[in-house]
Short mmCIF file of C-alpha atoms in Angstrom, two decimals:
data_model
loop_
_atom_site.label_atom_id
_atom_site.label_comp_id
_atom_site.label_asym_id
_atom_site.label_seq_id
_atom_site.Cartn_x
_atom_site.Cartn_y
_atom_site.Cartn_z
CA MET Y 1038 26.24 -45.48 60.14
CA ASP Y 1039 25.63 -42.37 62.06
CA SER Y 1040 21.86 -41.38 61.36
CA ALA Y 1041 19.82 -43.30 64.01
CA ASP Y 1042 16.53 -42.23 65.02
CA PRO Y 1043 15.71 -42.92 68.59
CA THR Y 1044 12.13 -43.23 67.78
CA CYS Y 1045 12.77 -45.95 65.13
CA PRO Y 1046 12.38 -49.54 66.48
CA ILE Y 1047 15.45 -50.52 64.47
CA CYS Y 1048 17.58 -47.81 65.39
CA ALA Y 1049 16.53 -47.91 69.13
CA LYS Y 1050 17.79 -51.56 69.14
CA GLY Y 1051 20.83 -51.05 67.11
CA GLU Y 1052 19.70 -53.48 64.39
CA PRO Y 1053 16.51 -55.18 63.21
CA LEU Y 1054 14.99 -58.35 64.48
CA ASP Y 1055 16.14 -61.76 63.26
CA VAL Y 1056 19.16 -60.91 61.44
CA VAL Y 1057 20.66 -63.78 59.21
CA GLY Y 1058 23.25 -61.78 57.44
CA GLU Y 1059 25.19 -58.48 57.36
CA LEU Y 1060 26.84 -56.58 54.45
CA ALA Y 1061 28.62 -53.22 54.63
CA ALA Y 1062 25.35 -51.18 53.98
CA THR Y 1063 22.54 -53.65 54.97
CA TRP Y 1064 21.34 -56.04 57.33
CA ILE Y 1065 19.34 -59.26 56.02
CA THR Y 1066 16.49 -60.49 58.19
CA ALA Y 1067 14.38 -63.72 57.86
CA GLN Y 1068 11.86 -64.57 60.56
CA VAL Y 1069 10.47 -68.01 61.46
CA GLU Y 1070 6.95 -67.24 60.24
CA ALA Y 1071 7.05 -65.87 56.57
CA ALA Y 1072 4.75 -65.18 53.73
CA LEU Y 1073 6.66 -67.52 51.33
CA PRO Y 1074 9.51 -69.99 51.95
CA GLY Y 1075 12.46 -67.94 50.78
CA TYR Y 1076 11.24 -64.48 52.00
CA VAL Y 1077 14.05 -62.14 53.46
CA CYS Y 1078 14.03 -58.52 54.01
CA VAL Y 1079 17.21 -56.14 53.32
CA VAL Y 1080 17.48 -53.25 55.84
CA SER Y 1081 19.45 -50.09 55.40
CA LYS Y 1082 22.07 -49.52 58.27
CA ARG Y 1083 21.38 -45.96 57.85
CA HIS Y 1084 18.11 -44.59 59.09
CA VAL Y 1085 16.35 -43.03 56.06
CA VAL Y 1086 12.68 -43.55 54.98
CA GLU Y 1087 13.24 -43.36 51.28
CA PRO Y 1088 16.07 -44.74 49.20
CA PHE Y 1089 16.75 -41.25 47.55
CA GLU Y 1090 17.58 -39.86 50.93
CA LEU Y 1091 20.96 -42.06 51.08
CA PRO Y 1092 24.11 -40.36 50.21
CA ALA Y 1093 24.98 -41.57 46.75
CA PRO Y 1094 27.77 -44.13 47.86
CA GLU Y 1095 25.27 -45.67 50.24
CA LEU Y 1096 22.44 -45.57 47.75
CA ILE Y 1097 24.61 -47.59 45.34
CA ALA Y 1098 25.61 -49.93 48.04
CA PHE Y 1099 22.11 -50.38 49.04
CA TRP Y 1100 21.03 -51.51 45.63
CA GLN Y 1101 24.06 -53.44 44.86
CA GLU Y 1102 23.71 -55.44 48.23
CA ALA Y 1103 19.90 -55.83 47.70
CA MET Y 1104 20.52 -57.37 44.35
CA LEU Y 1105 23.30 -59.57 45.67
CA VAL Y 1106 20.83 -60.97 48.08
CA ALA Y 1107 18.06 -61.43 45.59
CA ARG Y 1108 20.46 -63.39 43.19
CA THR Y 1109 21.41 -65.50 46.32
CA VAL Y 1110 17.87 -66.25 47.17
CA ASN Y 1111 16.84 -66.77 43.55
CA GLU Y 1112 19.96 -69.40 43.36
CA LEU Y 1113 18.68 -71.00 46.55
CA TYR Y 1114 15.01 -71.33 45.68
CA ARG Y 1115 14.84 -71.14 42.14
CA PRO Y 1116 11.59 -69.28 42.12
CA THR Y 1117 9.68 -68.13 38.99
CA LYS Y 1118 9.97 -64.39 39.93
CA MET Y 1119 11.23 -62.44 42.55
CA ASN Y 1120 8.90 -59.48 43.87
CA TYR Y 1121 10.61 -56.55 45.28
CA GLU Y 1122 8.60 -54.32 47.77
CA ILE Y 1123 9.46 -51.11 49.72
CA HIS Y 1124 6.65 -49.72 51.94
CA GLY Y 1125 7.68 -47.95 55.13
CA ASN Y 1126 4.54 -47.02 56.50
CA THR Y 1127 4.47 -49.29 59.25
CA ILE Y 1128 8.35 -49.16 60.15
CA ALA Y 1129 9.69 -45.85 58.72
CA HIS Y 1130 13.14 -47.20 58.29
CA LEU Y 1131 14.16 -48.16 54.66
CA HIS Y 1132 13.69 -51.82 54.01
CA LEU Y 1133 13.33 -53.99 51.02
CA HIS Y 1134 11.14 -57.15 51.07
CA LEU Y 1135 12.31 -59.98 48.67
CA TYR Y 1136 9.56 -62.56 47.80
CA PRO Y 1137 10.45 -65.30 45.57
CA ARG Y 1138 7.16 -66.13 43.89
CA PHE Y 1139 6.28 -69.65 42.63
CA ALA Y 1140 3.75 -70.81 40.06
CA ASN Y 1141 1.48 -72.56 42.71
CA ASP Y 1142 2.09 -69.97 45.77
CA PRO Y 1143 -0.89 -69.14 47.76
CA TYR Y 1144 -0.83 -65.59 46.37
CA VAL Y 1145 -1.17 -66.47 42.61
CA GLY Y 1146 -3.37 -63.67 40.97
CA GLY Y 1147 -3.32 -61.30 43.85
CA PRO Y 1148 -1.17 -59.42 46.24
CA ILE Y 1149 1.00 -60.91 48.94
CA ASP Y 1150 -0.36 -60.60 52.26
CA ALA Y 1151 2.32 -61.20 54.87
CA ARG Y 1152 -0.07 -61.11 57.68
CA LEU Y 1153 -1.15 -64.65 56.70
CA ALA Y 1154 2.46 -65.79 57.07
CA PRO Y 1155 1.34 -69.44 56.05
CA PHE Y 1156 5.04 -70.61 56.23
CA SER Y 1157 6.74 -71.69 59.50
CA ARG Y 1158 10.37 -72.10 58.51
CA SER Y 1159 12.49 -74.80 60.43
CA PRO Y 1160 15.88 -74.01 61.89
CA GLU Y 1161 17.47 -76.09 59.04
CA GLN Y 1162 15.58 -73.75 56.37
CA LEU Y 1163 16.60 -70.58 58.23
CA GLY Y 1164 20.21 -72.11 58.56
CA ALA Y 1165 20.44 -72.67 54.57
CA ILE Y 1166 19.55 -69.12 54.15
CA ARG Y 1167 22.16 -67.92 56.76
CA ARG Y 1168 24.74 -70.35 55.14
CA ALA Y 1169 23.93 -68.83 51.67
CA LEU Y 1170 24.12 -65.22 52.92
CA ASN Y 1171 27.40 -65.99 54.80
CA ARG Y 1172 28.92 -67.19 51.51
CA ILE Y 1173 28.09 -63.82 49.87
CA THR Y 1174 29.22 -61.79 52.93
CA THR Y 1175 32.70 -63.62 52.81
CA ASP Y 1176 33.09 -63.03 49.18
CA ALA Y 1177 31.94 -59.37 49.39
CA SER Y 1178 34.37 -58.68 52.18
CA GLY Y 1179 37.13 -60.34 50.12
CA SER Y 1180 36.83 -58.38 47.24
CA ARG Y 1181 36.78 -55.12 49.45
CA GLY Y 1182 40.27 -56.41 50.90
#
């Protein structure tokens, strides 16, 4: 994608931190410390702030890939509900937070506060996310071929 912004920390590095998967239009990230066990973030490869700024084919690809990742996280963690959040006021580069919610998670009855980051994920847990995402990456690239 050709729209890098040199003032953006994602663009300046060439990709976001903690990438665990990559699709045609997005990177998927997962840090060791997370607000919830299955949390991942879907990051646009094109630098835009708002989804509507993406050219139509990339807009479609962003949402299709985000939903593919959400489905994969859902299958891996079996949450009660998946929450989707787009902010961009801290890092002004399009990214979608995927929070699998559970009946007994620490945020029941209130908003998720990612600054609390109560879960520390093991290499094995991050590996399971990476393997699940690698399966969809392989499936997606095979279907394009």
